[in-house]
């Protein structure tokens, strides 16, 4: 009986330690998502989406969509945790806290950069349509 209790206690301590490590990992992933601009991109989408909503309903819409985005950020963090190690995330955070990382993050979050990137994407999409049409005939 003593051995069973000892084994159970050992498993419980291991489980608690693992949960704490996972908690720190998730915290770091969420920090990375913030520093890298992923979260800001989601926020910009809220602004774009809300333009299609009547003015009198925008506040309620934004509140609901931000709740949805919080869920998306959480799922994005879980995805990063499955694909990357905690050490990978720590290295990425270190980069985004450096002067170069801050500069890149600010650039990719700027409206002018996003507009230019969107324009490039649309241009590329149109060229792909031409290629697809060539092979679909």
mmCIF file of N, CA and C in Angstrom:
data_model
loop_
_atom_site.group_PDB
_atom_site.id
_atom_site.type_symbol
_atom_site.label_atom_id
_atom_site.label_comp_id
_atom_site.label_asym_id
_atom_site.label_seq_id
_atom_site.Cartn_x
_atom_site.Cartn_y
_atom_site.Cartn_z
ATOM 1 N N UNK A 1 0.822 -1.190 0.000
ATOM 2 C CA UNK A 1 0.000 0.000 0.000
ATOM 3 C C UNK A 1 0.871 1.262 0.000
ATOM 4 N N UNK A 2 1.977 1.194 0.778
ATOM 5 C CA UNK A 2 2.892 2.326 0.841
ATOM 6 C C UNK A 2 3.461 2.633 -0.542
ATOM 7 N N UNK A 3 3.788 1.572 -1.278
ATOM 8 C CA UNK A 3 4.374 1.744 -2.608
ATOM 9 C C UNK A 3 3.365 2.393 -3.560
ATOM 10 N N UNK A 4 2.113 2.008 -3.449
ATOM 11 C CA UNK A 4 1.065 2.572 -4.316
ATOM 12 C C UNK A 4 0.894 4.055 -4.015
ATOM 13 N N UNK A 5 0.844 4.411 -2.737
ATOM 14 C CA UNK A 5 0.720 5.814 -2.353
ATOM 15 C C UNK A 5 1.940 6.617 -2.785
ATOM 16 N N UNK A 6 3.111 6.048 -2.646
ATOM 17 C CA UNK A 6 4.335 6.717 -3.054
ATOM 18 C C UNK A 6 4.351 6.940 -4.572
ATOM 19 N N UNK A 7 3.941 5.934 -5.315
ATOM 20 C CA UNK A 7 3.876 6.049 -6.776
ATOM 21 C C UNK A 7 2.859 7.112 -7.182
ATOM 22 N N UNK A 8 1.715 7.116 -6.509
ATOM 23 C CA UNK A 8 0.679 8.111 -6.802
ATOM 24 C C UNK A 8 1.185 9.522 -6.511
ATOM 25 N N UNK A 9 1.853 9.684 -5.371
ATOM 26 C CA UNK A 9 2.401 10.988 -4.997
ATOM 27 C C UNK A 9 3.439 11.446 -6.020
ATOM 28 N N UNK A 10 4.272 10.525 -6.471
ATOM 29 C CA UNK A 10 5.290 10.855 -7.473
ATOM 30 C C UNK A 10 4.633 11.317 -8.775
ATOM 31 N N UNK A 11 3.608 10.602 -9.217
ATOM 32 C CA UNK A 11 2.894 10.976 -10.441
ATOM 33 C C UNK A 11 2.219 12.335 -10.300
ATOM 34 N N UNK A 12 1.647 12.602 -9.135
ATOM 35 C CA UNK A 12 0.988 13.879 -8.890
ATOM 36 C C UNK A 12 1.992 15.028 -8.956
ATOM 37 N N UNK A 13 3.151 14.859 -8.347
ATOM 38 C CA UNK A 13 4.195 15.894 -8.382
ATOM 39 C C UNK A 13 4.685 16.091 -9.811
ATOM 40 N N UNK A 14 4.866 15.026 -10.546
ATOM 41 C CA UNK A 14 5.310 15.128 -11.944
ATOM 42 C C UNK A 14 4.266 15.859 -12.779
ATOM 43 N N UNK A 15 3.007 15.561 -12.542
ATOM 44 C CA UNK A 15 1.910 16.205 -13.288
ATOM 45 C C UNK A 15 1.880 17.705 -13.006
ATOM 46 N N UNK A 16 2.035 18.076 -11.736
ATOM 47 C CA UNK A 16 2.028 19.497 -11.362
ATOM 48 C C UNK A 16 3.219 20.212 -11.995
ATOM 49 N N UNK A 17 4.382 19.586 -11.968
ATOM 50 C CA UNK A 17 5.569 20.173 -12.588
ATOM 51 C C UNK A 17 5.396 20.370 -14.082
ATOM 52 N N UNK A 18 4.796 19.388 -14.727
ATOM 53 C CA UNK A 18 4.545 19.478 -16.159
ATOM 54 C C UNK A 18 3.551 20.590 -16.481
ATOM 55 N N UNK A 19 2.511 20.714 -15.670
ATOM 56 C CA UNK A 19 1.513 21.761 -15.886
ATOM 57 C C UNK A 19 2.134 23.145 -15.734
ATOM 58 N N UNK A 20 3.031 23.308 -14.750
ATOM 59 C CA UNK A 20 3.694 24.593 -14.560
ATOM 60 C C UNK A 20 4.609 24.911 -15.738
ATOM 61 N N UNK A 21 5.329 23.921 -16.241
ATOM 62 C CA UNK A 21 6.197 24.125 -17.403
ATOM 63 C C UNK A 21 5.368 24.500 -18.623
ATOM 64 N N UNK A 22 4.241 23.814 -18.805
ATOM 65 C CA UNK A 22 3.344 24.116 -19.920
ATOM 66 C C UNK A 22 2.779 25.527 -19.799
ATOM 67 N N UNK A 23 2.478 25.934 -18.573
ATOM 68 C CA UNK A 23 1.953 27.269 -18.327
ATOM 69 C C UNK A 23 2.973 28.333 -18.725
ATOM 70 N N UNK A 24 4.231 28.123 -18.376
ATOM 71 C CA UNK A 24 5.292 29.057 -18.752
ATOM 72 C C UNK A 24 5.494 29.073 -20.264
ATOM 73 N N UNK A 25 5.432 27.909 -20.873
ATOM 74 C CA UNK A 25 5.569 27.797 -22.328
ATOM 75 C C UNK A 25 4.448 28.587 -23.005
ATOM 76 N N UNK A 26 3.211 28.383 -22.557
ATOM 77 C CA UNK A 26 2.065 29.077 -23.153
ATOM 78 C C UNK A 26 2.216 30.587 -22.959
ATOM 79 N N UNK A 27 2.652 30.990 -21.792
ATOM 80 C CA UNK A 27 2.861 32.409 -21.512
ATOM 81 C C UNK A 27 3.877 32.994 -22.489
ATOM 82 N N UNK A 28 4.950 32.269 -22.742
ATOM 83 C CA UNK A 28 5.966 32.736 -23.685
ATOM 84 C C UNK A 28 5.446 32.752 -25.123
ATOM 85 N N UNK A 29 4.649 31.768 -25.483
ATOM 86 C CA UNK A 29 4.083 31.753 -26.835
ATOM 87 C C UNK A 29 3.155 32.950 -27.023
ATOM 88 N N UNK A 30 2.342 33.247 -26.041
ATOM 89 C CA UNK A 30 1.451 34.409 -26.123
ATOM 90 C C UNK A 30 2.263 35.703 -26.217
ATOM 91 N N UNK A 31 3.380 35.764 -25.523
ATOM 92 C CA UNK A 31 4.269 36.928 -25.619
ATOM 93 C C UNK A 31 4.835 37.038 -27.032
ATOM 94 N N UNK A 32 5.247 35.907 -27.596
ATOM 95 C CA UNK A 32 5.757 35.899 -28.967
ATOM 96 C C UNK A 32 4.684 36.387 -29.944
ATOM 97 N N UNK A 33 3.467 35.902 -29.771
ATOM 98 C CA UNK A 33 2.365 36.304 -30.659
ATOM 99 C C UNK A 33 2.166 37.820 -30.596
ATOM 100 N N UNK A 34 2.291 38.381 -29.423
ATOM 101 C CA UNK A 34 2.151 39.823 -29.257
ATOM 102 C C UNK A 34 3.321 40.560 -29.906
ATOM 103 N N UNK A 35 4.557 40.142 -29.592
ATOM 104 C CA UNK A 35 5.751 40.823 -30.103
ATOM 105 C C UNK A 35 5.881 40.727 -31.623
ATOM 106 N N UNK A 36 5.498 39.585 -32.177
ATOM 107 C CA UNK A 36 5.680 39.366 -33.617
ATOM 108 C C UNK A 36 4.664 40.114 -34.464
ATOM 109 N N UNK A 37 3.606 40.596 -33.845
ATOM 110 C CA UNK A 37 2.603 41.346 -34.591
ATOM 111 C C UNK A 37 1.408 40.519 -35.016
ATOM 112 N N UNK A 38 1.407 39.236 -34.710
ATOM 113 C CA UNK A 38 0.272 38.383 -35.080
ATOM 114 C C UNK A 38 -1.002 38.913 -34.431
ATOM 115 N N UNK A 39 -0.936 39.249 -33.146
ATOM 116 C CA UNK A 39 -2.120 39.750 -32.439
ATOM 117 C C UNK A 39 -2.590 41.069 -33.039
ATOM 118 N N UNK A 40 -1.649 41.937 -33.404
ATOM 119 C CA UNK A 40 -2.009 43.227 -34.004
ATOM 120 C C UNK A 40 -2.693 43.036 -35.355
ATOM 121 N N UNK A 41 -2.257 42.035 -36.100
ATOM 122 C CA UNK A 41 -2.882 41.734 -37.384
ATOM 123 C C UNK A 41 -4.338 41.325 -37.173
ATOM 124 N N UNK A 42 -4.581 40.512 -36.162
ATOM 125 C CA UNK A 42 -5.955 40.119 -35.844
ATOM 126 C C UNK A 42 -6.791 41.342 -35.486
ATOM 127 N N UNK A 43 -6.211 42.284 -34.752
ATOM 128 C CA UNK A 43 -6.930 43.499 -34.363
ATOM 129 C C UNK A 43 -7.267 44.344 -35.594
ATOM 130 N N UNK A 44 -6.344 44.398 -36.546
ATOM 131 C CA UNK A 44 -6.610 45.158 -37.770
ATOM 132 C C UNK A 44 -7.758 44.533 -38.563
ATOM 133 N N UNK A 45 -7.849 43.222 -38.492
ATOM 134 C CA UNK A 45 -8.964 42.552 -39.158
ATOM 135 C C UNK A 45 -10.298 42.961 -38.541
ATOM 136 N N UNK A 46 -10.317 43.146 -37.232
ATOM 137 C CA UNK A 46 -11.536 43.600 -36.553
ATOM 138 C C UNK A 46 -11.963 44.944 -37.129
ATOM 139 N N UNK A 47 -11.006 45.844 -37.288
ATOM 140 C CA UNK A 47 -11.322 47.159 -37.839
ATOM 141 C C UNK A 47 -11.852 47.048 -39.266
ATOM 142 N N UNK A 48 -11.244 46.177 -40.065
ATOM 143 C CA UNK A 48 -11.711 45.990 -41.445
ATOM 144 C C UNK A 48 -13.115 45.393 -41.469
ATOM 145 N N UNK A 49 -13.337 44.368 -40.661
ATOM 146 C CA UNK A 49 -14.645 43.723 -40.622
ATOM 147 C C UNK A 49 -15.722 44.693 -40.144
ATOM 148 N N UNK A 50 -15.382 45.526 -39.171
ATOM 149 C CA UNK A 50 -16.398 46.404 -38.574
ATOM 150 C C UNK A 50 -16.869 47.477 -39.543
ATOM 151 N N UNK A 51 -16.105 47.754 -40.577
ATOM 152 C CA UNK A 51 -16.528 48.748 -41.565
ATOM 153 C C UNK A 51 -17.777 48.296 -42.320
ATOM 154 N N UNK A 52 -18.012 46.992 -42.335
ATOM 155 C CA UNK A 52 -19.184 46.454 -43.026
ATOM 156 C C UNK A 52 -20.426 46.424 -42.128
ATOM 157 N N UNK A 53 -20.252 46.776 -40.869
ATOM 158 C CA UNK A 53 -21.327 46.718 -39.884
ATOM 159 C C UNK A 53 -21.898 48.121 -39.692
ATOM 160 N N UNK A 54 -23.216 48.249 -39.589
ATOM 161 C CA UNK A 54 -23.801 49.582 -39.332
ATOM 162 C C UNK A 54 -23.206 50.214 -38.070
ATOM 163 N N UNK A 55 -23.032 51.519 -38.098
ATOM 164 C CA UNK A 55 -22.359 52.250 -37.017
ATOM 165 C C UNK A 55 -22.969 51.968 -35.644
ATOM 166 N N UNK A 56 -24.286 51.871 -35.579
ATOM 167 C CA UNK A 56 -24.946 51.670 -34.283
ATOM 168 C C UNK A 56 -24.716 50.271 -33.706
ATOM 169 N N UNK A 57 -24.206 49.354 -34.511
ATOM 170 C CA UNK A 57 -23.968 47.984 -34.046
ATOM 171 C C UNK A 57 -22.481 47.652 -33.917
ATOM 172 N N UNK A 58 -21.610 48.598 -34.277
ATOM 173 C CA UNK A 58 -20.181 48.317 -34.302
ATOM 174 C C UNK A 58 -19.583 48.001 -32.932
ATOM 175 N N UNK A 59 -20.006 48.715 -31.893
ATOM 176 C CA UNK A 59 -19.431 48.476 -30.557
ATOM 177 C C UNK A 59 -19.731 47.051 -30.096
ATOM 178 N N UNK A 60 -20.964 46.634 -30.271
ATOM 179 C CA UNK A 60 -21.351 45.279 -29.870
ATOM 180 C C UNK A 60 -20.629 44.240 -30.732
ATOM 181 N N UNK A 61 -20.539 44.527 -32.035
ATOM 182 C CA UNK A 61 -19.836 43.630 -32.952
ATOM 183 C C UNK A 61 -18.378 43.466 -32.532
ATOM 184 N N UNK A 62 -17.696 44.604 -32.274
ATOM 185 C CA UNK A 62 -16.283 44.550 -31.907
ATOM 186 C C UNK A 62 -16.080 43.765 -30.619
ATOM 187 N N UNK A 63 -16.983 43.930 -29.671
ATOM 188 C CA UNK A 63 -16.876 43.189 -28.414
ATOM 189 C C UNK A 63 -16.969 41.686 -28.673
ATOM 190 N N UNK A 64 -17.925 41.290 -29.496
ATOM 191 C CA UNK A 64 -18.108 39.863 -29.779
ATOM 192 C C UNK A 64 -16.968 39.304 -30.605
ATOM 193 N N UNK A 65 -16.512 40.047 -31.596
ATOM 194 C CA UNK A 65 -15.450 39.544 -32.467
ATOM 195 C C UNK A 65 -14.125 39.477 -31.708
ATOM 196 N N UNK A 66 -13.902 40.391 -30.758
ATOM 197 C CA UNK A 66 -12.667 40.345 -29.964
ATOM 198 C C UNK A 66 -12.650 39.106 -29.070
ATOM 199 N N UNK A 67 -13.808 38.704 -28.577
ATOM 200 C CA UNK A 67 -13.892 37.459 -27.815
ATOM 201 C C UNK A 67 -13.514 36.290 -28.718
ATOM 202 N N UNK A 68 -13.997 36.328 -29.948
ATOM 203 C CA UNK A 68 -13.670 35.298 -30.920
ATOM 204 C C UNK A 68 -12.168 35.290 -31.220
ATOM 205 N N UNK A 69 -11.577 36.466 -31.333
ATOM 206 C CA UNK A 69 -10.146 36.572 -31.617
ATOM 207 C C UNK A 69 -9.323 36.036 -30.448
ATOM 208 N N UNK A 70 -9.789 36.280 -29.224
ATOM 209 C CA UNK A 70 -9.079 35.723 -28.067
ATOM 210 C C UNK A 70 -9.011 34.202 -28.171
ATOM 211 N N UNK A 71 -10.096 33.582 -28.619
ATOM 212 C CA UNK A 71 -10.101 32.135 -28.834
ATOM 213 C C UNK A 71 -9.139 31.735 -29.936
ATOM 214 N N UNK A 72 -9.091 32.542 -31.001
ATOM 215 C CA UNK A 72 -8.176 32.274 -32.114
ATOM 216 C C UNK A 72 -6.724 32.390 -31.652
ATOM 217 N N UNK A 73 -6.421 33.404 -30.864
ATOM 218 C CA UNK A 73 -5.057 33.576 -30.348
ATOM 219 C C UNK A 73 -4.681 32.378 -29.486
ATOM 220 N N UNK A 74 -5.612 31.921 -28.659
ATOM 221 C CA UNK A 74 -5.346 30.764 -27.806
ATOM 222 C C UNK A 74 -5.071 29.517 -28.649
ATOM 223 N N UNK A 75 -5.862 29.309 -29.685
ATOM 224 C CA UNK A 75 -5.654 28.151 -30.567
ATOM 225 C C UNK A 75 -4.345 28.297 -31.354
ATOM 226 N N UNK A 76 -4.013 29.522 -31.745
ATOM 227 C CA UNK A 76 -2.748 29.775 -32.438
ATOM 228 C C UNK A 76 -1.580 29.439 -31.514
ATOM 229 N N UNK A 77 -1.696 29.821 -30.249
ATOM 230 C CA UNK A 77 -0.648 29.506 -29.268
ATOM 231 C C UNK A 77 -0.498 27.997 -29.128
ATOM 232 N N UNK A 78 -1.615 27.289 -29.054
ATOM 233 C CA UNK A 78 -1.556 25.829 -28.952
ATOM 234 C C UNK A 78 -0.862 25.224 -30.171
ATOM 235 N N UNK A 79 -1.143 25.776 -31.349
ATOM 236 C CA UNK A 79 -0.501 25.288 -32.571
ATOM 237 C C UNK A 79 1.011 25.499 -32.517
ATOM 238 N N UNK A 80 1.436 26.703 -32.110
ATOM 239 C CA UNK A 80 2.869 26.968 -31.971
ATOM 240 C C UNK A 80 3.497 25.996 -30.978
ATOM 241 N N UNK A 81 2.785 25.707 -29.891
ATOM 242 C CA UNK A 81 3.325 24.804 -28.868
ATOM 243 C C UNK A 81 3.490 23.384 -29.399
ATOM 244 N N UNK A 82 2.680 22.992 -30.363
ATOM 245 C CA UNK A 82 2.806 21.659 -30.957
ATOM 246 C C UNK A 82 3.943 21.607 -31.973
ATOM 247 N N UNK A 83 4.189 22.717 -32.649
ATOM 248 C CA UNK A 83 5.145 22.727 -33.750
ATOM 249 C C UNK A 83 6.547 23.201 -33.365
ATOM 250 N N UNK A 84 6.650 23.969 -32.284
ATOM 251 C CA UNK A 84 7.935 24.534 -31.883
ATOM 252 C C UNK A 84 8.242 24.167 -30.442
ATOM 253 N N UNK A 85 9.513 24.169 -30.106
ATOM 254 C CA UNK A 85 9.906 23.910 -28.724
ATOM 255 C C UNK A 85 9.857 25.214 -27.936
ATOM 256 N N UNK A 86 9.885 25.066 -26.630
ATOM 257 C CA UNK A 86 9.927 26.249 -25.767
ATOM 258 C C UNK A 86 11.195 27.049 -26.060
ATOM 259 N N UNK A 87 12.287 26.372 -26.334
ATOM 260 C CA UNK A 87 13.545 27.053 -26.656
ATOM 261 C C UNK A 87 13.424 27.847 -27.956
ATOM 262 N N UNK A 88 12.713 27.299 -28.940
ATOM 263 C CA UNK A 88 12.489 28.030 -30.195
ATOM 264 C C UNK A 88 11.745 29.336 -29.925
ATOM 265 N N UNK A 89 10.720 29.253 -29.107
ATOM 266 C CA UNK A 89 9.909 30.436 -28.790
ATOM 267 C C UNK A 89 10.746 31.464 -28.022
ATOM 268 N N UNK A 90 11.546 30.986 -27.077
ATOM 269 C CA UNK A 90 12.402 31.902 -26.324
ATOM 270 C C UNK A 90 13.375 32.629 -27.260
ATOM 271 N N UNK A 91 13.914 31.911 -28.239
ATOM 272 C CA UNK A 91 14.832 32.533 -29.211
ATOM 273 C C UNK A 91 14.091 33.564 -30.063
ATOM 274 N N UNK A 92 12.869 33.249 -30.453
ATOM 275 C CA UNK A 92 12.076 34.192 -31.251
ATOM 276 C C UNK A 92 11.754 35.447 -30.445
ATOM 277 N N UNK A 93 11.425 35.257 -29.177
ATOM 278 C CA UNK A 93 11.152 36.408 -28.303
ATOM 279 C C UNK A 93 12.402 37.277 -28.200
ATOM 280 N N UNK A 94 13.546 36.629 -28.010
ATOM 281 C CA UNK A 94 14.807 37.370 -27.916
ATOM 282 C C UNK A 94 15.020 38.210 -29.177
ATOM 283 N N UNK A 95 14.742 37.617 -30.340
ATOM 284 C CA UNK A 95 14.884 38.359 -31.588
ATOM 285 C C UNK A 95 13.924 39.547 -31.630
ATOM 286 N N UNK A 96 12.650 39.312 -31.331
ATOM 287 C CA UNK A 96 11.666 40.395 -31.421
ATOM 288 C C UNK A 96 11.869 41.479 -30.372
ATOM 289 N N UNK A 97 12.631 41.192 -29.332
ATOM 290 C CA UNK A 97 12.972 42.221 -28.351
ATOM 291 C C UNK A 97 14.244 42.980 -28.736
ATOM 292 N N UNK A 98 14.937 42.515 -29.779
ATOM 293 C CA UNK A 98 16.144 43.199 -30.255
ATOM 294 C C UNK A 98 15.735 44.395 -31.118
ATOM 295 N N UNK A 99 16.658 45.329 -31.361
ATOM 296 C CA UNK A 99 16.333 46.474 -32.224
ATOM 297 C C UNK A 99 15.853 46.053 -33.622
ATOM 298 N N UNK A 100 16.496 45.057 -34.222
ATOM 299 C CA UNK A 100 16.070 44.598 -35.550
ATOM 300 C C UNK A 100 14.678 43.975 -35.497
ATOM 301 N N UNK A 101 14.428 43.171 -34.477
ATOM 302 C CA UNK A 101 13.116 42.548 -34.336
ATOM 303 C C UNK A 101 12.018 43.570 -34.139
ATOM 304 N N UNK A 102 12.296 44.587 -33.324
ATOM 305 C CA UNK A 102 11.307 45.653 -33.104
ATOM 306 C C UNK A 102 11.028 46.402 -34.400
ATOM 307 N N UNK A 103 12.090 46.622 -35.184
ATOM 308 C CA UNK A 103 11.931 47.343 -36.456
ATOM 309 C C UNK A 103 11.078 46.525 -37.431
ATOM 310 N N UNK A 104 11.357 45.240 -37.522
ATOM 311 C CA UNK A 104 10.584 44.373 -38.420
ATOM 312 C C UNK A 104 9.133 44.289 -37.964
ATOM 313 N N UNK A 105 8.908 44.138 -36.677
ATOM 314 C CA UNK A 105 7.552 44.061 -36.149
ATOM 315 C C UNK A 105 6.781 45.345 -36.452
ATOM 316 N N UNK A 106 7.404 46.489 -36.221
ATOM 317 C CA UNK A 106 6.748 47.767 -36.498
ATOM 318 C C UNK A 106 6.445 47.911 -37.982
ATOM 319 N N UNK A 107 7.386 47.505 -38.828
ATOM 320 C CA UNK A 107 7.181 47.609 -40.271
ATOM 321 C C UNK A 107 6.004 46.752 -40.724
ATOM 322 N N UNK A 108 5.987 45.503 -40.308
ATOM 323 C CA UNK A 108 4.940 44.591 -40.782
ATOM 324 C C UNK A 108 3.569 44.945 -40.219
ATOM 325 N N UNK A 109 3.536 45.738 -39.147
ATOM 326 C CA UNK A 109 2.260 46.153 -38.585
ATOM 327 C C UNK A 109 1.780 47.489 -39.144
ATOM 328 N N UNK A 110 2.627 48.173 -39.892
ATOM 329 C CA UNK A 110 2.242 49.487 -40.414
ATOM 330 C C UNK A 110 1.196 49.324 -41.526
ATOM 331 N N UNK A 111 0.294 50.279 -41.579
ATOM 332 C CA UNK A 111 -0.769 50.232 -42.580
ATOM 333 C C UNK A 111 -0.209 50.287 -43.998
ATOM 334 N N UNK A 112 0.809 51.135 -44.224
ATOM 335 C CA UNK A 112 1.344 51.261 -45.587
ATOM 336 C C UNK A 112 1.992 49.956 -46.045
ATOM 337 N N UNK A 113 2.708 49.284 -45.149
ATOM 338 C CA UNK A 113 3.327 48.008 -45.500
ATOM 339 C C UNK A 113 2.254 46.962 -45.785
ATOM 340 N N UNK A 114 1.231 46.927 -44.934
ATOM 341 C CA UNK A 114 0.166 45.942 -45.128
ATOM 342 C C UNK A 114 -0.566 46.181 -46.451
ATOM 343 N N UNK A 115 -0.789 47.450 -46.797
ATOM 344 C CA UNK A 115 -1.440 47.764 -48.077
ATOM 345 C C UNK A 115 -0.581 47.308 -49.251
ATOM 346 N N UNK A 116 0.725 47.553 -49.164
ATOM 347 C CA UNK A 116 1.637 47.137 -50.233
ATOM 348 C C UNK A 116 1.675 45.612 -50.351
ATOM 349 N N UNK A 117 1.722 44.928 -49.218
ATOM 350 C CA UNK A 117 1.743 43.464 -49.234
ATOM 351 C C UNK A 117 0.434 42.918 -49.794
ATOM 352 N N UNK A 118 -0.675 43.546 -49.433
ATOM 353 C CA UNK A 118 -1.974 43.112 -49.948
ATOM 354 C C UNK A 118 -2.036 43.323 -51.460
ATOM 355 N N UNK A 119 -1.501 44.431 -51.923
ATOM 356 C CA UNK A 119 -1.474 44.714 -53.353
ATOM 357 C C UNK A 119 -0.634 43.670 -54.093
ATOM 358 N N UNK A 120 0.515 43.319 -53.526
ATOM 359 C CA UNK A 120 1.354 42.278 -54.125
ATOM 360 C C UNK A 120 0.607 40.945 -54.188
ATOM 361 N N UNK A 121 -0.098 40.621 -53.119
ATOM 362 C CA UNK A 121 -0.865 39.381 -53.076
ATOM 363 C C UNK A 121 -1.954 39.345 -54.134
ATOM 364 N N UNK A 122 -2.641 40.466 -54.309
ATOM 365 C CA UNK A 122 -3.691 40.535 -55.332
ATOM 366 C C UNK A 122 -3.101 40.412 -56.726
ATOM 367 N N UNK A 123 -1.990 41.082 -56.950
ATOM 368 C CA UNK A 123 -1.304 41.022 -58.247
ATOM 369 C C UNK A 123 -0.875 39.587 -58.551
ATOM 370 N N UNK A 124 -0.304 38.936 -57.558
ATOM 371 C CA UNK A 124 0.130 37.557 -57.731
ATOM 372 C C UNK A 124 -1.070 36.654 -57.994
ATOM 373 N N UNK A 125 -2.145 36.858 -57.251
ATOM 374 C CA UNK A 125 -3.352 36.056 -57.440
ATOM 375 C C UNK A 125 -3.885 36.158 -58.861
ATOM 376 N N UNK A 126 -3.837 37.354 -59.427
ATOM 377 C CA UNK A 126 -4.304 37.541 -60.801
ATOM 378 C C UNK A 126 -3.394 36.798 -61.777
ATOM 379 N N UNK A 127 -2.095 36.809 -61.531
ATOM 380 C CA UNK A 127 -1.180 36.102 -62.429
ATOM 381 C C UNK A 127 -1.390 34.590 -62.328
ATOM 382 N N UNK A 128 -1.701 34.099 -61.146
ATOM 383 C CA UNK A 128 -1.961 32.668 -60.971
ATOM 384 C C UNK A 128 -3.224 32.260 -61.722
ATOM 385 N N UNK A 129 -4.223 33.145 -61.730
ATOM 386 C CA UNK A 129 -5.451 32.836 -62.478
ATOM 387 C C UNK A 129 -5.136 32.630 -63.947
ATOM 388 N N UNK A 130 -4.261 33.467 -64.498
ATOM 389 C CA UNK A 130 -3.868 33.322 -65.896
ATOM 390 C C UNK A 130 -3.172 31.996 -66.151
ATOM 391 N N UNK A 131 -2.300 31.616 -65.252
ATOM 392 C CA UNK A 131 -1.597 30.338 -65.389
ATOM 393 C C UNK A 131 -2.582 29.182 -65.291
ATOM 394 N N UNK A 132 -3.508 29.272 -64.333
ATOM 395 C CA UNK A 132 -4.497 28.203 -64.159
ATOM 396 C C UNK A 132 -5.368 28.052 -65.407
ATOM 397 N N UNK A 133 -5.790 29.180 -65.966
ATOM 398 C CA UNK A 133 -6.636 29.135 -67.169
ATOM 399 C C UNK A 133 -5.914 28.448 -68.314
ATOM 400 N N UNK A 134 -4.621 28.672 -68.420
ATOM 401 C CA UNK A 134 -3.798 28.071 -69.459
ATOM 402 C C UNK A 134 -3.845 26.541 -69.373
ATOM 403 N N UNK A 135 -3.834 26.024 -68.162
ATOM 404 C CA UNK A 135 -3.784 24.560 -67.969
ATOM 405 C C UNK A 135 -5.161 23.917 -67.816
ATOM 406 N N UNK A 136 -6.187 24.711 -67.621
ATOM 407 C CA UNK A 136 -7.519 24.147 -67.448
ATOM 408 C C UNK A 136 -8.211 23.887 -68.784
ATOM 409 N N UNK A 137 -7.689 24.434 -69.861
ATOM 410 C CA UNK A 137 -8.327 24.292 -71.176
ATOM 411 C C UNK A 137 -7.983 22.973 -71.833
#
